[in-house]
mmCIF file of C-alpha atoms in Angstrom:
data_model
loop_
_atom_site.group_PDB
_atom_site.id
_atom_site.type_symbol
_atom_site.label_atom_id
_atom_site.label_comp_id
_atom_site.label_asym_id
_atom_site.label_seq_id
_atom_site.Cartn_x
_atom_site.Cartn_y
_atom_site.Cartn_z
ATOM 1 C CA MET T 1 -11.393 -13.655 7.157
ATOM 2 C CA PRO T 2 -9.346 -14.226 10.345
ATOM 3 C CA GLU T 3 -6.140 -12.203 10.738
ATOM 4 C CA LEU T 4 -3.020 -14.389 10.920
ATOM 5 C CA THR T 5 0.533 -13.519 11.961
ATOM 6 C CA ALA T 6 3.729 -14.617 10.237
ATOM 7 C CA ARG T 7 6.652 -14.563 12.704
ATOM 8 C CA ASN T 8 10.318 -13.781 12.154
ATOM 9 C CA VAL T 9 9.721 -12.556 8.614
ATOM 10 C CA GLY T 10 12.551 -11.589 6.273
ATOM 11 C CA PRO T 11 16.037 -10.334 7.131
ATOM 12 C CA SER T 12 14.688 -8.024 9.804
ATOM 13 C CA GLY T 13 12.825 -10.867 11.611
ATOM 14 C CA ILE T 14 9.608 -8.865 11.987
ATOM 15 C CA ASP T 15 6.003 -9.994 12.537
ATOM 16 C CA ILE T 16 3.548 -9.431 9.653
ATOM 17 C CA VAL T 17 -0.194 -9.631 10.071
ATOM 18 C CA TYR T 18 -2.148 -10.746 6.976
ATOM 19 C CA GLU T 19 -5.416 -12.094 5.692
ATOM 20 C CA ARG T 20 -6.160 -14.560 2.851
ATOM 21 C CA PHE T 21 -9.224 -14.763 0.663
ATOM 22 C CA GLY T 22 -10.295 -17.564 -1.674
ATOM 23 C CA ASP T 23 -8.783 -20.881 -2.676
ATOM 24 C CA PRO T 24 -5.162 -21.233 -1.576
ATOM 25 C CA GLY T 25 -4.521 -23.324 -4.670
ATOM 26 C CA ALA T 26 -5.562 -20.510 -7.019
ATOM 27 C CA PRO T 27 -2.997 -18.051 -8.487
ATOM 28 C CA PRO T 28 -1.898 -15.773 -5.640
ATOM 29 C CA VAL T 29 -2.331 -11.979 -5.655
ATOM 30 C CA LEU T 30 -0.425 -10.013 -3.087
ATOM 31 C CA LEU T 31 -1.955 -6.576 -2.282
ATOM 32 C CA ILE T 32 0.627 -4.037 -1.053
ATOM 33 C CA MET T 33 -0.705 -0.852 0.555
ATOM 34 C CA GLY T 34 0.926 2.601 0.702
ATOM 35 C CA ALA T 35 2.654 4.603 3.447
ATOM 36 C CA GLY T 36 0.833 4.448 6.758
ATOM 37 C CA ALA T 37 -2.044 2.457 5.266
ATOM 38 C CA GLN T 38 -3.320 -0.839 6.676
ATOM 39 C CA LEU T 39 -4.541 -4.056 5.110
ATOM 40 C CA ILE T 40 -8.163 -2.961 5.669
ATOM 41 C CA ASN T 41 -7.595 -0.071 3.252
ATOM 42 C CA TRP T 42 -7.980 -2.676 0.539
ATOM 43 C CA PRO T 43 -11.780 -2.835 0.422
ATOM 44 C CA GLU T 44 -13.336 -6.277 1.112
ATOM 45 C CA GLY T 45 -15.431 -5.825 -2.029
ATOM 46 C CA PHE T 46 -12.328 -5.379 -4.185
ATOM 47 C CA CYS T 47 -10.742 -8.503 -2.634
ATOM 48 C CA GLN T 48 -13.899 -10.470 -3.368
ATOM 49 C CA GLU T 49 -13.950 -9.234 -6.946
ATOM 50 C CA LEU T 50 -10.505 -10.794 -7.430
ATOM 51 C CA VAL T 51 -11.581 -14.043 -5.711
ATOM 52 C CA ASP T 52 -14.592 -14.244 -7.991
ATOM 53 C CA ARG T 53 -12.166 -14.122 -10.951
ATOM 54 C CA GLY T 54 -10.359 -17.208 -9.739
ATOM 55 C CA LEU T 55 -7.544 -15.668 -7.699
ATOM 56 C CA HIS T 56 -6.235 -16.223 -4.157
ATOM 57 C CA VAL T 57 -5.891 -12.810 -2.449
ATOM 58 C CA ILE T 58 -3.496 -11.866 0.338
ATOM 59 C CA ARG T 59 -3.521 -8.438 2.017
ATOM 60 C CA PHE T 60 -1.189 -7.510 4.857
ATOM 61 C CA ASP T 61 0.046 -4.797 7.188
ATOM 62 C CA SER T 62 3.587 -3.750 6.264
ATOM 63 C CA ARG T 63 6.076 -2.855 8.963
ATOM 64 C CA ASP T 64 5.018 0.238 11.038
ATOM 65 C CA ALA T 65 1.391 -0.200 9.955
ATOM 66 C CA GLY T 66 -1.604 -1.762 11.669
ATOM 67 C CA ARG T 67 -0.790 -4.863 13.746
ATOM 68 C CA SER T 68 2.596 -5.737 12.198
ATOM 69 C CA THR T 69 5.856 -4.852 13.931
ATOM 70 C CA HIS T 70 6.323 -1.179 14.789
ATOM 71 C CA PHE T 71 9.571 0.637 15.420
ATOM 72 C CA PRO T 72 8.691 3.240 18.140
ATOM 73 C CA GLY T 73 12.343 4.162 18.718
ATOM 74 C CA ALA T 74 12.954 5.285 15.142
ATOM 75 C CA PRO T 75 14.164 8.873 14.666
ATOM 76 C CA VAL T 76 11.785 11.525 13.363
ATOM 77 C CA PRO T 77 12.425 11.751 9.609
ATOM 78 C CA ASP T 78 13.671 15.016 8.142
ATOM 79 C CA PHE T 79 11.610 15.427 4.915
ATOM 80 C CA PRO T 80 13.272 18.691 3.695
ATOM 81 C CA ALA T 81 16.688 16.955 4.034
ATOM 82 C CA ALA T 82 15.363 13.894 2.160
ATOM 83 C CA LEU T 83 14.053 16.057 -0.633
ATOM 84 C CA ALA T 84 17.495 17.616 -0.847
ATOM 85 C CA GLY T 85 19.109 14.194 -1.204
ATOM 86 C CA ASP T 86 20.103 13.481 2.448
ATOM 87 C CA PHE T 87 18.388 10.271 3.479
ATOM 88 C CA SER T 88 20.273 9.785 6.750
ATOM 89 C CA SER T 89 17.099 10.261 8.812
ATOM 90 C CA ALA T 90 15.247 7.463 6.964
ATOM 91 C CA SER T 91 14.916 4.418 9.263
ATOM 92 C CA TYR T 92 14.650 2.045 6.307
ATOM 93 C CA THR T 93 14.307 2.029 2.531
ATOM 94 C CA LEU T 94 12.061 0.606 -0.186
ATOM 95 C CA SER T 95 14.517 -2.273 -0.418
ATOM 96 C CA ASP T 96 13.901 -3.155 3.215
ATOM 97 C CA LEU T 97 10.136 -3.069 2.643
ATOM 98 C CA ALA T 98 10.568 -5.243 -0.470
ATOM 99 C CA ALA T 99 12.599 -7.748 1.573
ATOM 100 C CA ASP T 100 9.818 -7.869 4.169
ATOM 101 C CA THR T 101 7.315 -8.629 1.455
ATOM 102 C CA ILE T 102 9.441 -11.412 -0.040
ATOM 103 C CA GLY T 103 9.813 -12.757 3.486
ATOM 104 C CA LEU T 104 6.034 -12.992 3.752
ATOM 105 C CA LEU T 105 5.872 -14.976 0.520
ATOM 106 C CA ASP T 106 8.526 -17.292 1.977
ATOM 107 C CA ALA T 107 6.543 -17.692 5.189
ATOM 108 C CA LEU T 108 3.432 -18.575 3.164
ATOM 109 C CA GLY T 109 5.374 -21.086 1.042
ATOM 110 C CA LEU T 110 4.780 -19.123 -2.176
ATOM 111 C CA THR T 111 7.428 -19.086 -4.844
ATOM 112 C CA GLY T 112 5.876 -16.108 -6.522
ATOM 113 C CA ALA T 113 2.746 -13.952 -6.805
ATOM 114 C CA HIS T 114 0.955 -11.343 -8.871
ATOM 115 C CA LEU T 115 1.840 -8.036 -7.152
ATOM 116 C CA VAL T 116 -0.663 -5.189 -6.869
ATOM 117 C CA GLY T 117 0.707 -2.089 -5.188
ATOM 118 C CA SER T 118 -1.113 1.140 -4.395
ATOM 119 C CA SER T 119 0.751 4.464 -3.983
ATOM 120 C CA MET T 120 3.912 3.664 -2.013
ATOM 121 C CA GLY T 121 2.885 -0.013 -2.269
ATOM 122 C CA GLY T 122 3.345 0.388 -6.088
ATOM 123 C CA MET T 123 6.871 1.549 -5.475
ATOM 124 C CA ILE T 124 7.559 -1.414 -3.193
ATOM 125 C CA ALA T 125 6.180 -3.736 -5.860
ATOM 126 C CA GLN T 126 8.479 -2.126 -8.432
ATOM 127 C CA VAL T 127 11.475 -2.673 -6.226
ATOM 128 C CA ILE T 128 10.526 -6.327 -5.794
ATOM 129 C CA ALA T 129 10.341 -6.686 -9.552
ATOM 130 C CA ILE T 130 13.847 -5.175 -9.822
ATOM 131 C CA GLU T 131 15.503 -7.070 -6.959
ATOM 132 C CA TYR T 132 13.517 -10.342 -6.980
ATOM 133 C CA PRO T 133 12.299 -10.696 -10.580
ATOM 134 C CA ASP T 134 11.855 -14.487 -10.331
ATOM 135 C CA ARG T 135 9.212 -14.019 -7.571
ATOM 136 C CA VAL T 136 6.947 -11.758 -9.690
ATOM 137 C CA ARG T 137 4.252 -13.230 -11.936
ATOM 138 C CA SER T 138 2.935 -9.814 -12.921
ATOM 139 C CA LEU T 139 3.115 -6.266 -11.596
ATOM 140 C CA THR T 140 0.308 -3.734 -11.288
ATOM 141 C CA SER T 141 1.268 -0.312 -9.990
ATOM 142 C CA MET T 142 -1.685 1.855 -8.991
ATOM 143 C CA MET T 143 -1.613 5.601 -8.233
ATOM 144 C CA SER T 144 2.164 5.331 -7.949
ATOM 145 C CA THR T 145 5.391 6.558 -9.447
ATOM 146 C CA THR T 146 8.940 5.520 -10.363
ATOM 147 C CA GLY T 147 10.493 7.937 -7.859
ATOM 148 C CA GLN T 148 11.835 10.104 -10.639
ATOM 149 C CA PRO T 149 11.076 13.904 -10.379
ATOM 150 C CA GLY T 150 8.195 14.844 -12.564
ATOM 151 C CA VAL T 151 6.786 11.299 -12.896
ATOM 152 C CA GLY T 152 3.440 10.759 -11.246
ATOM 153 C CA GLU T 153 3.855 13.451 -8.620
ATOM 154 C CA ALA T 154 0.899 14.140 -6.328
ATOM 155 C CA ASP T 155 -0.348 17.597 -5.501
ATOM 156 C CA PHE T 156 -0.223 17.595 -1.722
ATOM 157 C CA SER T 157 -1.248 21.286 -1.562
ATOM 158 C CA VAL T 158 -4.903 20.115 -1.471
ATOM 159 C CA PHE T 159 -4.289 18.817 2.037
ATOM 160 C CA ALA T 160 -2.556 21.949 3.299
ATOM 161 C CA ASP T 161 -5.460 23.095 5.503
ATOM 162 C CA LEU T 162 -5.923 19.710 7.199
ATOM 163 C CA GLY T 163 -3.078 20.078 9.638
ATOM 164 C CA ALA T 164 -1.510 17.176 11.530
ATOM 165 C CA PRO T 165 -3.661 14.098 12.229
ATOM 166 C CA PRO T 166 -5.086 14.184 15.789
ATOM 167 C CA ARG T 167 -4.376 11.505 18.349
ATOM 168 C CA ASP T 168 -7.903 11.472 19.733
ATOM 169 C CA ARG T 169 -10.073 8.776 18.076
ATOM 170 C CA GLU T 170 -13.162 10.857 17.145
ATOM 171 C CA ALA T 171 -11.021 13.800 15.996
ATOM 172 C CA PHE T 172 -8.908 11.396 13.895
ATOM 173 C CA ILE T 173 -11.995 9.932 12.251
ATOM 174 C CA ASP T 174 -13.214 13.445 11.361
ATOM 175 C CA TRP T 175 -9.763 14.361 10.079
ATOM 176 C CA GLN T 176 -9.468 11.192 7.999
ATOM 177 C CA VAL T 177 -12.918 11.577 6.442
ATOM 178 C CA ARG T 178 -12.065 15.138 5.445
ATOM 179 C CA ALA T 179 -8.786 13.888 3.906
ATOM 180 C CA LEU T 180 -10.519 11.091 2.007
ATOM 181 C CA ARG T 181 -13.159 13.508 0.732
ATOM 182 C CA LEU T 182 -10.423 15.794 -0.662
ATOM 183 C CA ALA T 183 -8.897 12.867 -2.534
ATOM 184 C CA ALA T 184 -12.230 11.390 -3.674
ATOM 185 C CA SER T 185 -13.844 11.478 -7.105
ATOM 186 C CA PRO T 186 -15.521 14.758 -8.175
ATOM 187 C CA VAL T 187 -18.181 12.622 -9.911
ATOM 188 C CA PHE T 188 -18.728 9.398 -8.047
ATOM 189 C CA PRO T 189 -20.616 9.708 -4.724
ATOM 190 C CA PHE T 190 -18.505 9.802 -1.553
ATOM 191 C CA ASP T 191 -19.683 7.320 1.063
ATOM 192 C CA GLU T 192 -18.980 9.272 4.283
ATOM 193 C CA THR T 193 -20.441 6.546 6.526
ATOM 194 C CA ALA T 194 -18.175 3.881 5.035
ATOM 195 C CA ALA T 195 -15.178 6.224 5.223
ATOM 196 C CA ALA T 196 -15.834 6.964 8.897
ATOM 197 C CA GLU T 197 -16.294 3.267 9.693
ATOM 198 C CA ARG T 198 -12.995 2.313 8.060
ATOM 199 C CA SER T 199 -11.170 5.270 9.689
ATOM 200 C CA GLY T 200 -12.356 4.049 13.091
ATOM 201 C CA ARG T 201 -11.063 0.569 12.320
ATOM 202 C CA VAL T 202 -7.721 2.018 11.214
ATOM 203 C CA PHE T 203 -7.411 3.898 14.524
ATOM 204 C CA ASP T 204 -8.379 0.849 16.579
ATOM 205 C CA ARG T 205 -6.053 -1.553 14.761
ATOM 206 C CA GLY T 206 -2.877 0.420 15.442
ATOM 207 C CA TYR T 207 -2.783 3.983 14.321
ATOM 208 C CA ASP T 208 0.777 5.277 14.572
ATOM 209 C CA PRO T 209 1.461 8.752 13.066
ATOM 210 C CA LEU T 210 5.195 8.684 13.762
ATOM 211 C CA ALA T 211 5.513 5.304 12.026
ATOM 212 C CA SER T 212 3.585 6.560 9.040
ATOM 213 C CA ASN T 213 6.174 9.346 8.661
ATOM 214 C CA ALA T 214 8.991 6.828 9.027
ATOM 215 C CA ARG T 215 7.570 4.727 6.197
ATOM 216 C CA ALA T 216 7.029 7.750 3.966
ATOM 217 C CA SER T 217 10.609 8.891 4.436
ATOM 218 C CA GLY T 218 11.886 5.627 3.028
ATOM 219 C CA TYR T 219 10.531 6.185 -0.457
ATOM 220 C CA TRP T 220 12.253 9.442 -1.377
ATOM 221 C CA PRO T 221 15.378 7.816 -2.778
ATOM 222 C CA PRO T 222 14.658 7.200 -6.500
ATOM 223 C CA ALA T 223 15.203 3.466 -6.210
ATOM 224 C CA THR T 224 12.731 2.538 -8.947
ATOM 225 C CA ALA T 225 14.583 3.979 -11.916
ATOM 226 C CA PRO T 226 12.478 3.972 -15.118
ATOM 227 C CA ASN T 227 14.630 1.476 -17.019
ATOM 228 C CA ALA T 228 15.395 -0.824 -14.093
ATOM 229 C CA CYS T 229 12.371 -3.077 -14.637
ATOM 230 C CA GLY T 230 13.533 -4.129 -18.093
ATOM 231 C CA PRO T 231 15.055 -7.499 -17.011
ATOM 232 C CA CYS T 232 12.022 -8.493 -14.917
ATOM 233 C CA GLY T 233 10.251 -10.403 -17.693
ATOM 234 C CA CYS T 234 6.845 -10.147 -15.913
ATOM 235 C CA PRO T 235 3.855 -8.366 -17.501
ATOM 236 C CA PRO T 236 3.781 -4.868 -15.964
ATOM 237 C CA TRP T 237 0.604 -2.780 -15.823
ATOM 238 C CA SER T 238 0.016 0.805 -14.816
ATOM 239 C CA CYS T 239 -3.413 1.720 -13.410
ATOM 240 C CA THR T 240 -4.343 5.414 -13.240
ATOM 241 C CA ALA T 241 -7.919 6.377 -12.570
ATOM 242 C CA PRO T 242 -9.540 8.764 -15.132
ATOM 243 C CA PRO T 243 -10.358 12.288 -13.930
ATOM 244 C CA THR T 244 -14.012 11.393 -13.428
ATOM 245 C CA SER T 245 -13.417 8.538 -11.031
ATOM 246 C CA SER T 246 -11.517 8.028 -7.793
ATOM 247 C CA ALA T 247 -8.783 5.405 -7.651
ATOM 248 C CA THR T 248 -10.911 3.364 -5.240
ATOM 249 C CA SER T 249 -13.958 3.465 -7.470
ATOM 250 C CA ALA T 250 -11.922 2.449 -10.548
ATOM 251 C CA ALA T 251 -10.251 -0.451 -8.724
ATOM 252 C CA ALA T 252 -13.429 -1.691 -7.084
ATOM 253 C CA THR T 253 -15.208 -2.274 -10.361
ATOM 254 C CA PRO T 254 -12.579 -3.729 -12.712
ATOM 255 C CA ARG T 255 -14.109 -4.246 -16.147
ATOM 256 C CA ARG T 256 -11.339 -3.495 -18.572
ATOM 257 C CA ARG T 257 -7.769 -4.677 -18.604
ATOM 258 C CA PRO T 258 -5.358 -1.775 -18.429
ATOM 259 C CA SER T 259 -3.018 -1.086 -21.290
ATOM 260 C CA PRO T 260 0.433 -2.659 -20.846
ATOM 261 C CA THR T 261 3.326 -0.337 -20.162
ATOM 262 C CA ARG T 262 7.053 -0.889 -19.767
ATOM 263 C CA SER T 263 7.542 2.069 -17.399
ATOM 264 C CA CYS T 264 6.765 -0.022 -14.300
#
């Protein structure tokens, strides 16, 4: 599908690049990616699966990702300070990212959508459900968390030996493939060729390591408190891959509806 650009989106007036799949008259599903990730990180096969089920799919680059607006002058975030409760180095918050997303819905003339968020995208989707409940038809939070300590925390120690991502294209592809392999399923086969191809596309579309850090710094405030989604009224779902499958593999072959949960 061709990439399109929505101009002057949301309160910040940014540009957002997006793609649409399927019948625009079908129920819309908005796919929200995580920190530093681009719209192409939603596999085309997954998007087509949703279209085949009668849905209209929209995937997009959030601010500071891919081909949407970047903020090169933002300060370098101080993660230790953020973990200690000082968020002064964060250039923006989950609420800002939620407002961008609602601005995209406005630009597309959509009164609401089914939200599907992955990792930090799940946190953005939760904030949208809290702050804009009338725009949410349903909420699916994948591989994500509420922002509360001890809830859905990732073990980043597995990436300790990777080091910082390189700025050279070929070195970045190698680094990204190694990172994806570490996070992949211990049972399902890892497609190194596909991982390398997508990593090259990520680099070419607008790889920005400083911007990725800026996005990540914005999610440390526990904005998505566990009881805050109560007034939303939309059906919330929590998708966590079983130990024998990667999140990508589980999402790419949806066969069972996840159990409903109120801890969105």
